[in-house]
Each structure stands twice: as structure tokens, then as C-alpha cells.
Coordinates of N, CA and C in Angstrom, one line a residue:
G17 N -15.5 21.0 68.9 CA -15.0 20.7 67.6 C -14.4 19.3 67.4
Y18 N -14.7 18.4 68.3 CA -14.2 17.0 68.3 C -14.9 16.2 67.2
S19 N -14.1 15.3 66.6 CA -14.7 14.3 65.7 C -15.2 13.2 66.6
Y20 N -16.1 12.3 66.0 CA -16.6 11.1 66.7 C -15.4 10.3 67.2
A21 N -14.4 10.1 66.3 CA -13.3 9.2 66.7 C -12.5 9.8 67.9
K22 N -12.4 11.1 67.9 CA -11.7 11.8 69.0 C -12.5 11.7 70.3
I23 N -13.8 11.8 70.2 CA -14.6 11.7 71.4 C -14.5 10.3 72.0
A24 N -14.5 9.3 71.1 CA -14.4 7.9 71.5 C -13.0 7.7 72.2
E25 N -12.0 8.2 71.6 CA -10.6 8.1 72.2 C -10.5 8.7 73.6
L26 N -11.1 9.9 73.7 CA -10.9 10.6 75.0 C -11.8 10.0 76.1
S27 N -13.0 9.5 75.7 CA -14.0 9.1 76.7 C -13.9 7.6 77.0
G28 N -13.3 6.8 76.1 CA -13.2 5.4 76.3 C -14.5 4.7 75.8
V29 N -15.5 5.5 75.3 CA -16.7 4.9 74.8 C -16.5 4.4 73.4
P30 N -16.9 3.2 73.0 CA -16.7 2.7 71.7 C -17.2 3.6 70.6
L31 N -16.5 3.7 69.5 CA -16.8 4.6 68.4 C -18.3 4.4 67.9
G32 N -18.7 3.1 67.7 CA -20.0 2.8 67.3 C -21.1 3.4 68.2
T33 N -20.8 3.3 69.5 CA -21.8 3.8 70.5 C -21.8 5.4 70.4
V34 N -20.7 6.0 70.3 CA -20.7 7.5 70.1 C -21.5 7.9 68.9
Q35 N -21.3 7.2 67.8 CA -22.0 7.6 66.6 C -23.5 7.4 66.7
K36 N -23.9 6.3 67.4 CA -25.4 6.1 67.6 C -26.0 7.1 68.5
I37 N -25.3 7.6 69.6 CA -25.8 8.6 70.5 C -26.0 9.9 69.8
F38 N -24.9 10.4 69.1 CA -25.0 11.7 68.5 C -25.9 11.7 67.2
S39 N -26.2 10.6 66.6 CA -27.1 10.6 65.5 C -28.5 10.4 65.9
G40 N -28.7 10.1 67.2 CA -30.1 10.0 67.7 C -30.6 8.6 67.7
E41 N -29.8 7.6 67.1 CA -30.2 6.2 67.0 C -30.4 5.6 68.4
T42 N -29.5 6.0 69.4 CA -29.7 5.6 70.8 C -30.3 6.7 71.6
E43 N -31.5 6.6 72.0 CA -32.2 7.7 72.6 C -32.0 7.7 74.1
S44 N -31.7 6.6 74.8 CA -31.5 6.5 76.2 C -30.2 5.8 76.5
P45 N -29.1 6.6 76.4 CA -27.8 6.0 76.7 C -27.6 5.6 78.2
R46 N -26.8 4.7 78.5 CA -26.5 4.3 79.9 C -25.9 5.5 80.6
Y47 N -26.1 5.5 82.0 CA -25.7 6.6 82.8 C -24.2 6.7 82.7
D48 N -23.4 5.6 82.9 CA -22.0 5.6 82.9 C -21.4 6.1 81.5
T49 N -22.2 5.8 80.4 CA -21.7 6.3 79.1 C -21.9 7.8 79.1
L50 N -23.0 8.3 79.5 CA -23.2 9.8 79.5 C -22.2 10.5 80.4
T51 N -21.9 9.9 81.5 CA -20.9 10.5 82.4 C -19.5 10.6 81.8
A52 N -19.1 9.5 81.1 CA -17.8 9.5 80.4 C -17.8 10.6 79.3
L53 N -18.9 10.7 78.5 CA -19.0 11.7 77.5 C -18.9 13.1 78.1
E54 N -19.6 13.3 79.2 CA -19.7 14.6 79.8 C -18.3 15.1 80.3
Q55 N -17.5 14.2 80.8 CA -16.2 14.5 81.2 C -15.3 15.1 80.1
V56 N -15.5 14.5 78.9 CA -14.8 15.0 77.7 C -15.1 16.4 77.4
F57 N -16.4 16.8 77.4 CA -16.8 18.1 77.0 C -16.6 19.1 78.1
N58 N -16.3 18.7 79.4 CA -16.0 19.6 80.5 C -14.5 19.9 80.6
E59 N -13.7 19.1 79.9 CA -12.3 19.3 79.9 C -11.9 20.6 79.2
Q60 N -10.8 21.1 79.5 CA -10.3 22.3 78.7 C -9.9 21.9 77.3
L61 N -10.4 22.7 76.4 CA -10.0 22.5 75.0 C -9.1 23.6 74.5
E62 N -8.3 23.3 73.4 CA -7.3 24.2 73.0 C -7.7 24.8 71.6
V63 N -7.5 26.1 71.5 CA -7.8 26.8 70.2 C -6.5 27.5 69.8
R64 N -6.1 27.4 68.5 CA -4.9 28.0 68.1 C -5.2 29.5 67.8
E65 N -4.3 30.3 68.4 CA -4.4 31.8 68.2 C -3.7 32.2 67.0
P66 N -4.0 33.3 66.4 CA -3.4 33.7 65.1 C -1.8 33.8 65.2
G67 N -1.3 34.1 66.4 CA 0.1 34.1 66.6 C 0.8 32.8 66.7
G68 N 0.0 31.7 66.7 CA 0.6 30.4 66.8 C 0.6 29.8 68.2
L69 N 0.3 30.6 69.2 CA 0.2 30.1 70.6 C -1.2 29.5 70.8
Y70 N -1.3 28.7 71.9 CA -2.6 28.1 72.2 C -3.2 28.7 73.5
K71 N -4.4 28.8 73.5 CA -5.2 29.3 74.7 C -6.1 28.2 75.1
A72 N -6.1 27.9 76.4 CA -7.0 26.9 76.9 C -8.3 27.5 77.5
R73 N -9.4 27.0 77.1 CA -10.7 27.4 77.7 C -11.5 26.2 77.9
K74 N -12.5 26.3 78.8 CA -13.5 25.3 78.9 C -14.6 25.5 77.9
N75 N -15.1 24.4 77.4 CA -16.2 24.6 76.4 C -17.4 25.3 77.2
G76 N -17.9 26.3 76.5 CA -18.9 27.2 77.2 C -18.3 28.6 77.4
E77 N -17.0 28.7 77.2 CA -16.4 30.0 77.5 C -15.7 30.5 76.2
Y78 N -16.0 29.9 75.1 CA -15.4 30.3 73.8 C -16.0 31.6 73.3
T79 N -15.3 32.4 72.5 CA -15.8 33.6 72.0 C -15.6 33.6 70.5
I80 N -16.1 34.7 69.8 CA -15.9 34.8 68.4 C -14.4 34.9 68.0
D81 N -13.6 35.5 68.9 CA -12.1 35.5 68.6 C -11.6 34.1 68.5
D82 N -12.0 33.2 69.4 CA -11.6 31.8 69.3 C -12.1 31.2 68.0
Y83 N -13.3 31.5 67.6 CA -13.9 30.9 66.4 C -13.1 31.4 65.2
R84 N -12.7 32.6 65.1 CA -12.0 33.1 64.0 C -10.6 32.6 64.0
A85 N -10.1 32.2 65.1 CA -8.7 31.7 65.2 C -8.6 30.2 64.7
L86 N -9.7 29.5 64.6 CA -9.6 28.1 64.2 C -9.1 28.0 62.7
P87 N -8.5 26.8 62.4 CA -8.0 26.6 61.1 C -9.2 26.6 60.1
D88 N -8.9 27.0 58.9 CA -10.0 27.2 57.9 C -10.7 25.9 57.6
E89 N -10.0 24.8 57.7 CA -10.6 23.5 57.4 C -11.5 22.9 58.6
Q90 N -11.4 23.6 59.7 CA -12.2 23.1 60.9 C -13.6 23.8 60.9
R91 N -14.6 23.0 60.5 CA -16.0 23.6 60.4 C -16.7 23.4 61.7
V92 N -17.0 24.5 62.4 CA -17.8 24.5 63.6 C -18.8 25.6 63.6
E93 N -19.7 25.6 64.5 CA -20.6 26.7 64.9 C -20.4 27.0 66.4
L94 N -20.5 28.2 66.7 CA -20.3 28.7 68.1 C -21.7 29.1 68.6
I95 N -22.2 28.5 69.7 CA -23.5 28.8 70.2 C -23.4 28.9 71.7
D96 N -23.6 30.1 72.2 CA -23.5 30.4 73.7 C -22.2 29.9 74.3
G97 N -21.1 30.1 73.5 CA -19.8 29.8 74.0 C -19.4 28.3 73.8
Y98 N -20.2 27.5 73.2 CA -19.9 26.1 72.9 C -19.7 25.9 71.5
F99 N -18.6 25.1 71.1 CA -18.4 24.7 69.8 C -19.2 23.5 69.4
Y100 N -19.8 23.5 68.2 CA -20.5 22.3 67.7 C -19.9 22.0 66.4
D101 N -19.5 20.7 66.2 CA -18.9 20.2 65.0 C -19.9 20.3 63.8
M102 N -19.4 20.6 62.7 CA -20.3 20.6 61.5 C -19.7 19.6 60.5
A103 N -20.4 18.6 60.1 CA -20.0 17.6 59.1 C -20.1 18.3 57.8
S104 N -19.2 17.8 56.8 CA -19.3 18.3 55.5 C -20.6 18.0 54.9
P105 N -21.3 18.9 54.2 CA -22.6 18.6 53.6 C -22.5 17.6 52.5
T106 N -23.5 16.7 52.4 CA -23.6 15.8 51.3 C -24.0 16.5 50.0
F107 N -23.9 15.8 48.9 CA -24.3 16.4 47.6 C -25.8 16.7 47.6
G108 N -26.6 15.8 48.2 CA -28.0 16.0 48.3 C -28.3 17.2 49.1
H109 N -27.7 17.4 50.2 CA -27.8 18.5 51.1 C -27.5 19.8 50.4
Q110 N -26.4 19.9 49.7 CA -26.0 21.1 49.0 C -27.0 21.4 47.8
S111 N -27.5 20.3 47.2 CA -28.4 20.5 46.0 C -29.7 21.1 46.5
I112 N -30.3 20.6 47.6 CA -31.5 21.1 48.1 C -31.4 22.5 48.5
G113 N -30.3 22.8 49.3 CA -30.1 24.2 49.7 C -29.9 25.2 48.5
G114 N -29.2 24.7 47.5 CA -28.9 25.6 46.4 C -30.2 25.9 45.6
E115 N -31.0 24.9 45.4 CA -32.3 25.0 44.7 C -33.2 26.0 45.4
I116 N -33.3 25.8 46.7 CA -34.2 26.7 47.5 C -33.7 28.1 47.4
H117 N -32.4 28.3 47.5 CA -31.8 29.7 47.4 C -32.1 30.2 46.0
R118 N -32.0 29.4 44.9 CA -32.3 29.9 43.6 C -33.7 30.4 43.5
Q119 N -34.7 29.6 44.0 CA -36.1 30.0 43.9 C -36.4 31.3 44.6
I120 N -35.8 31.4 45.8 CA -36.0 32.6 46.6 C -35.4 33.8 45.9
A121 N -34.2 33.6 45.4 CA -33.4 34.7 44.7 C -34.2 35.2 43.4
N122 N -34.8 34.2 42.7 CA -35.5 34.6 41.5 C -36.7 35.4 41.9
Y123 N -37.4 35.0 43.0 CA -38.6 35.8 43.4 C -38.2 37.2 43.8
I124 N -37.1 37.4 44.6 CA -36.7 38.7 45.0 C -36.3 39.5 43.8
M125 N -35.6 38.9 42.9 CA -35.2 39.7 41.7 C -36.4 40.2 40.9
E126 N -37.4 39.4 40.7 CA -38.6 39.8 40.0 C -39.4 40.9 40.8
L127 N -39.3 40.8 42.1 CA -40.1 41.7 42.9 C -39.3 43.0 43.1
G128 N -38.0 42.9 43.1 CA -37.2 44.1 43.2 C -37.1 44.6 44.7
G129 N -37.2 43.7 45.6 CA -37.2 44.0 47.0 C -35.8 44.2 47.6
N130 N -35.8 44.5 48.9 CA -34.5 44.8 49.6 C -33.9 43.5 50.2
C131 N -34.7 42.5 50.4 CA -34.3 41.2 51.0 C -33.2 40.6 50.2
R132 N -32.2 39.9 50.9 CA -31.1 39.2 50.3 C -31.1 37.8 50.8
P133 N -31.1 36.8 49.9 CA -30.9 35.4 50.3 C -29.4 35.0 50.3
F134 N -29.1 34.1 51.2 CA -27.7 33.6 51.3 C -27.8 32.1 51.5
I135 N -26.7 31.4 51.1 CA -26.6 30.0 51.3 C -25.2 29.7 52.0
A136 N -25.2 28.7 52.9 CA -24.0 28.4 53.6 C -22.8 28.1 52.7
P137 N -21.6 28.5 53.1 CA -21.2 29.0 54.5 C -21.2 30.5 54.5
V138 N -22.1 31.1 55.4 CA -22.2 32.5 55.7 C -22.2 32.6 57.2
D139 N -21.3 33.4 57.8 CA -21.3 33.6 59.2 C -22.5 34.5 59.7
V140 N -23.2 34.1 60.7 CA -24.2 35.0 61.3 C -24.0 35.2 62.8
Q141 N -23.7 36.4 63.1 CA -23.5 36.8 64.5 C -24.9 37.1 65.1
L142 N -25.5 36.0 65.5 CA -27.0 36.0 65.7 C -27.4 37.0 66.8
D143 N -26.8 37.0 67.9 CA -27.2 37.8 69.1 C -26.5 39.1 69.1
C144 N -25.6 39.4 68.2 CA -24.7 40.6 68.2 C -23.9 40.6 69.5
D145 N -23.5 39.4 70.0 CA -22.6 39.4 71.1 C -21.4 38.6 70.7
E146 N -20.5 38.2 71.6 CA -19.3 37.6 71.3 C -19.3 36.1 71.6
K147 N -20.5 35.5 71.8 CA -20.6 34.1 72.2 C -21.2 33.2 71.1
T148 N -21.8 33.8 70.1 CA -22.5 32.9 69.1 C -22.2 33.4 67.7
M149 N -21.8 32.4 66.8 CA -21.7 32.6 65.4 C -22.1 31.3 64.7
V150 N -23.2 31.4 63.9 CA -23.8 30.2 63.3 C -23.7 30.3 61.8
Q151 N -23.9 29.2 61.1 CA -23.9 29.1 59.6 C -25.1 28.4 59.1
P152 N -26.3 29.0 59.1 CA -27.5 28.3 58.6 C -27.3 27.9 57.2
D153 N -28.1 26.9 56.8 CA -28.0 26.4 55.4 C -28.5 27.4 54.4
V154 N -29.7 28.0 54.7 CA -30.2 29.0 53.8 C -30.8 30.1 54.7
L155 N -30.6 31.3 54.4 CA -31.2 32.4 55.2 C -31.5 33.6 54.3
V156 N -32.5 34.4 54.8 CA -32.9 35.6 54.1 C -32.8 36.8 55.1
V157 N -32.2 37.9 54.7 CA -32.0 39.1 55.5 C -32.7 40.2 54.7
C158 N -33.6 40.9 55.4 CA -34.3 42.0 54.7 C -33.9 43.4 55.2
D159 N -33.1 43.4 56.3 CA -32.6 44.7 56.8 C -31.1 44.8 56.3
R160 N -30.9 45.6 55.3 CA -29.6 45.7 54.7 C -28.5 46.1 55.7
E161 N -28.9 46.8 56.7 CA -27.9 47.3 57.7 C -27.3 46.1 58.5
K162 N -27.9 45.0 58.5 CA -27.4 43.8 59.2 C -26.3 43.1 58.3
I163 N -26.2 43.4 57.1 CA -25.2 42.8 56.2 C -23.9 43.6 56.1
V164 N -22.9 43.1 56.8 CA -21.6 43.8 56.8 C -20.6 43.0 55.9
P165 N -19.5 43.5 55.6 CA -18.6 42.8 54.6 C -18.2 41.4 55.0
T166 N -18.1 41.1 56.3 CA -17.6 39.7 56.6 C -18.7 38.8 57.1
H167 N -19.9 39.3 57.5 CA -20.9 38.4 58.0 C -22.2 39.1 58.1
V168 N -23.2 38.4 58.6 CA -24.5 39.0 59.0 C -24.5 39.3 60.5
Y169 N -24.8 40.5 60.8 CA -24.8 41.0 62.2 C -26.2 41.1 62.7
G170 N -26.7 40.1 63.4 CA -28.1 40.2 63.9 C -28.9 39.0 63.3
A171 N -30.1 38.9 63.7 CA -31.0 37.8 63.4 C -31.5 38.0 62.0
P172 N -31.4 37.0 61.1 CA -32.0 37.0 59.8 C -33.6 36.9 59.9
D173 N -34.3 37.3 58.9 CA -35.7 37.2 58.9 C -36.2 35.7 58.7
L174 N -35.5 35.0 57.9 CA -35.8 33.6 57.6 C -34.6 32.7 57.7
I175 N -34.7 31.6 58.3 CA -33.6 30.6 58.4 C -34.2 29.2 58.0
M176 N -33.4 28.5 57.2 CA -33.8 27.1 56.9 C -32.6 26.2 57.2
E177 N -32.8 25.1 57.9 CA -31.8 24.1 58.1 C -32.2 22.8 57.5
I178 N -31.3 22.1 56.8 CA -31.6 20.8 56.2 C -31.0 19.7 57.1
L179 N -31.9 18.9 57.6 CA -31.5 17.9 58.6 C -30.6 16.8 58.1
S180 N -29.6 16.4 58.9 CA -28.8 15.3 58.7 C -28.6 14.5 60.0
P181 N -28.2 13.3 59.9 CA -28.0 12.5 61.2 C -27.1 13.2 62.2
A182 N -26.1 13.9 61.7 CA -25.1 14.5 62.6 C -25.7 15.8 63.3
T183 N -26.6 16.5 62.6 CA -27.0 17.8 63.1 C -28.5 17.8 63.5
R184 N -29.2 16.7 63.4 CA -30.6 16.7 63.6 C -31.1 17.2 65.0
K185 N -30.5 16.7 66.0 CA -30.9 17.2 67.4 C -30.5 18.6 67.6
I186 N -29.4 19.1 67.1 CA -29.0 20.5 67.3 C -30.0 21.4 66.5
D187 N -30.3 21.1 65.3 CA -31.2 21.9 64.5 C -32.6 21.9 65.1
M188 N -33.1 20.8 65.6 CA -34.5 20.7 66.1 C -34.6 21.3 67.5
N189 N -33.6 21.3 68.3 CA -33.7 21.7 69.7 C -32.9 23.0 70.0
I190 N -31.6 22.9 70.0 CA -30.8 24.0 70.4 C -30.9 25.2 69.5
K191 N -30.8 25.0 68.1 CA -31.0 26.1 67.2 C -32.4 26.6 67.2
H192 N -33.4 25.7 67.3 CA -34.8 26.2 67.3 C -35.0 27.2 68.4
S193 N -34.6 26.9 69.6 CA -34.7 27.8 70.7 C -33.9 29.0 70.6
K194 N -32.7 28.9 70.0 CA -31.8 30.0 69.9 C -32.3 31.0 68.8
Y195 N -32.8 30.5 67.7 CA -33.3 31.3 66.7 C -34.6 32.1 67.2
A196 N -35.5 31.4 67.9 CA -36.7 32.0 68.4 C -36.3 33.2 69.3
A197 N -35.4 32.9 70.2 CA -35.0 33.9 71.2 C -34.3 35.1 70.6
A198 N -33.6 34.9 69.5 CA -32.8 36.0 68.8 C -33.7 36.9 68.0
G199 N -34.9 36.4 67.6 CA -35.8 37.3 66.9 C -35.9 36.9 65.4
V200 N -35.5 35.6 65.1 CA -35.7 35.1 63.7 C -37.3 35.0 63.5
R201 N -37.8 35.5 62.4 CA -39.2 35.5 62.2 C -39.8 34.2 61.7
E202 N -39.0 33.4 61.0 CA -39.5 32.2 60.4 C -38.4 31.2 60.3
Y203 N -38.7 29.9 60.7 CA -37.7 28.9 60.7 C -38.3 27.6 60.0
W204 N -37.5 27.1 59.1 CA -37.9 25.8 58.4 C -36.9 24.7 58.7
L205 N -37.4 23.5 59.0 CA -36.6 22.3 59.2 C -37.0 21.4 58.0
I206 N -36.0 21.1 57.2 CA -36.2 20.3 56.0 C -35.6 18.9 56.2
D207 N -36.4 17.9 56.1 CA -36.0 16.5 56.3 C -36.0 15.7 55.0
P208 N -34.9 15.6 54.3 CA -34.9 14.8 53.1 C -35.2 13.4 53.2
D209 N -34.8 12.7 54.3 CA -35.1 11.3 54.5 C -36.6 11.0 54.6
K210 N -37.3 11.9 55.4 CA -38.7 11.7 55.6 C -39.6 12.5 54.6
K211 N -38.9 13.2 53.8 CA -39.6 14.1 52.8 C -40.6 15.0 53.4
K212 N -40.2 15.7 54.4 CA -41.1 16.6 55.2 C -40.4 18.0 55.3
V213 N -41.2 19.0 55.4 CA -40.8 20.4 55.7 C -41.6 20.9 56.9
V214 N -41.0 21.3 57.9 CA -41.7 21.8 59.1 C -41.5 23.3 59.2
V215 N -42.5 24.1 59.1 CA -42.4 25.5 59.1 C -42.9 26.1 60.4
Y216 N -42.0 26.9 61.0 CA -42.3 27.6 62.3 C -42.5 29.1 62.1
D217 N -43.7 29.6 62.4 CA -43.9 31.0 62.4 C -43.5 31.6 63.7
L218 N -42.2 31.9 63.9 CA -41.7 32.3 65.2 C -42.2 33.7 65.6
E219 N -42.4 34.5 64.6 CA -42.9 35.9 64.8 C -44.2 35.9 65.5
N220 N -45.1 35.1 65.1 CA -46.5 35.1 65.7 C -46.7 33.9 66.6
E221 N -45.7 33.2 66.9 CA -45.7 32.1 67.9 C -46.9 31.1 67.5
E222 N -47.0 30.8 66.2 CA -48.0 29.8 65.8 C -47.5 28.4 65.9
L223 N -48.4 27.4 65.9 CA -48.0 26.1 65.9 C -47.4 25.8 64.5
P224 N -46.4 24.8 64.5 CA -45.8 24.5 63.2 C -46.7 23.9 62.2
V225 N -46.4 24.1 60.9 CA -47.2 23.5 59.8 C -46.2 22.5 59.1
V226 N -46.7 21.3 58.8 CA -45.9 20.3 58.2 C -46.3 20.1 56.8
Y227 N -45.4 20.1 55.8 CA -45.7 19.9 54.4 C -44.9 18.7 53.9
G228 N -45.3 18.1 52.8 CA -44.6 17.0 52.2 C -43.8 17.5 51.0
F229 N -42.9 16.7 50.5 CA -42.1 17.1 49.4 C -42.9 17.2 48.1
E230 N -44.2 16.8 48.1 CA -45.1 16.9 47.0 C -45.7 18.3 46.9
N231 N -45.5 19.2 47.9 CA -46.1 20.4 48.1 C -45.3 21.6 47.6
R232 N -46.0 22.7 47.3 CA -45.4 24.0 47.1 C -45.5 24.7 48.5
V233 N -44.4 25.1 49.1 CA -44.4 25.6 50.5 C -44.3 27.1 50.5
P234 N -45.4 27.8 51.0 CA -45.3 29.3 51.0 C -44.3 29.8 52.0
V235 N -43.7 30.9 51.6 CA -42.7 31.6 52.5 C -43.5 32.7 53.2
G236 N -43.6 32.5 54.6 CA -44.4 33.4 55.4 C -43.9 34.9 55.4
I237 N -42.6 35.1 55.4 CA -42.1 36.5 55.4 C -42.5 37.3 54.1
F238 N -42.8 36.5 53.1 CA -43.3 37.2 51.8 C -44.8 37.0 51.7
Q239 N -45.5 36.8 52.8 CA -47.0 36.7 52.8 C -47.5 35.6 51.9
G240 N -46.6 34.5 51.7 CA -47.0 33.4 50.9 C -47.0 33.6 49.4
E241 N -46.6 34.8 49.0 CA -46.5 35.1 47.5 C -45.4 34.3 46.9
C242 N -44.3 34.0 47.6 CA -43.2 33.2 47.1 C -43.5 31.7 47.7
E243 N -43.4 30.8 46.8 CA -43.6 29.4 47.2 C -42.4 28.5 46.7
I244 N -41.9 27.7 47.5 CA -40.8 26.8 47.2 C -41.4 25.5 46.7
D245 N -41.1 25.1 45.4 CA -41.6 23.9 44.8 C -40.8 22.7 45.2
F246 N -41.1 22.0 46.3 CA -40.3 20.9 46.7 C -40.5 19.6 45.8
S247 N -41.6 19.5 45.1 CA -41.7 18.4 44.2 C -40.6 18.5 43.1
E248 N -40.4 19.7 42.6 CA -39.3 19.9 41.6 C -37.9 19.7 42.2
I249 N -37.7 20.1 43.4 CA -36.4 20.0 44.1 C -36.1 18.5 44.3
Y250 N -37.1 17.8 44.8 CA -36.8 16.4 45.2 C -36.7 15.5 43.9
E251 N -37.3 15.9 42.9 CA -37.2 15.1 41.6 C -35.7 15.0 41.2
S252 N -35.0 16.1 41.4 CA -33.6 16.2 40.9 C -32.6 15.5 41.9
V253 N -33.0 15.2 43.1 CA -32.1 14.6 44.1 C -32.6 13.2 44.6
K254 N -33.8 12.8 44.2 CA -34.4 11.6 44.9 C -33.6 10.4 44.8
F255 N -32.8 10.3 43.7 CA -31.9 9.1 43.6 C -30.9 8.9 44.7
L256 N -30.6 10.0 45.3 CA -29.6 10.0 46.4 C -30.2 9.5 47.7
Y257 N -31.6 9.5 47.8 CA -32.2 9.1 49.0 C -33.0 7.8 48.9
Q258 N -32.9 7.1 47.8 CA -33.6 5.9 47.5 C -32.6 4.7 47.6
E259 N -33.0 3.6 48.3 CA -32.2 2.5 48.4 C -32.1 1.6 47.2

């Protein structure tokens, strides 16, 4: 749950270098830089308990109890015992997610089905264990028994993540593997900067399909009968992504 500034302070690595590494701008950091960063994340971190005391754990050993004990303003995801910082979403990010949610919700209402769409922040206890709690940008759950009063318990049918420089590598690599292993049926990566949508059919282990923002993208879990109109979505937010 460290900020870039905190990582720079603890590691001795310049802030600009830290930002470039975690945004993906620097693809091959120097060995001594990686070693300094690794030492930071291997140190014991502190999490505030509800009673006001602190418990020290190594990153990789955190649980959902630690996640729930964090201050409300500290936005993180817990994946296999590791905390990952979540930057506040931009207006464009929120607008794209909200419009996708609206289009899916309208389709489900017209159909009268059991599936329920959600938009972040919604906690998802992905593996039904005590080591992972994520907050996908958009998700659809079709098994009502997985929806409990405080969170989603188990793998959603569909997850969509909207890429940003801070989360790009996590969404494309760590979360992709995690969602596939947990039983998520379909996974979308939405890249507003490149105006691309990558759709993974995880259920059938098919090769990904890439769409542009000029397309209507079919939702696989609904047999393609629901389509998300990205040309309409991008028209409303494109001014935010143009120089």
C-alpha cells in the first residue's frame, strides 16, 4: 500500500525512476535499482487493527482481516497475501466504467435475467479464501448465491478492467492469471489511450480478440446478444484523451 513517494523514500531510488518503473515506461531497470526496491517490499509492513494496535507482517502474509482493518481512505487490493496500491480513478476512467455498466444493466433489465452488474468499488473475495480481495472496475455475477451483503464471494462471470499507467502491468499480468485460475469466464482489458478492447474467453481458453473503440463489442457470457457500443462511449470522453 505504499505511494510512489514512500517507495522512493524507503529505497533511496529517485521518485522519477520509481514512477517510470511502475508505469512501465522503464522496461529493463538496473539490477541495483531492482534490488533496492525488492528490499522495501520484503520489509515488514504495518496494518492498523480495529482496536488501534499495530500488527507487523511481511508482504505476502496479509489476510482479509488486515484488508478490512485499513483506513477507509487507503485504497488497495489484496492478491495472494500482497497489497497492491490503487490510484484514484480519473474522470475518464469512471465515465467509461459507468457507461459500460449502464449498457449491461439495461440489457439485463430488458431480458429479465438473474445476472447482476456491478461497478467499483465492490469487494470480490475471488478465491473464497482469506488471502485475496479485489475490486474490478466492472463485473457481472450470474449466480445470486455469490452475492452477500458486504461483497461478492467467489469468481464473477465477467470482469472488465480499464487500464491506467499505474495498474497496467497488474491488470495485464497478475490479475489476468488470477482471474483465469479462479474461474472467471470472460475478461476484458480496456485501453482508453490506445482505443482498444482485448477480450479473453477464459472459459473456453480461446485466443484473445482485439476490438477498436469504433466497434460494438459482443459480451460472450450473453452469447453476443448484448453488445457494448464503444464508439458511443468514446465520443463522450474523447476530449480527455486528446492532446
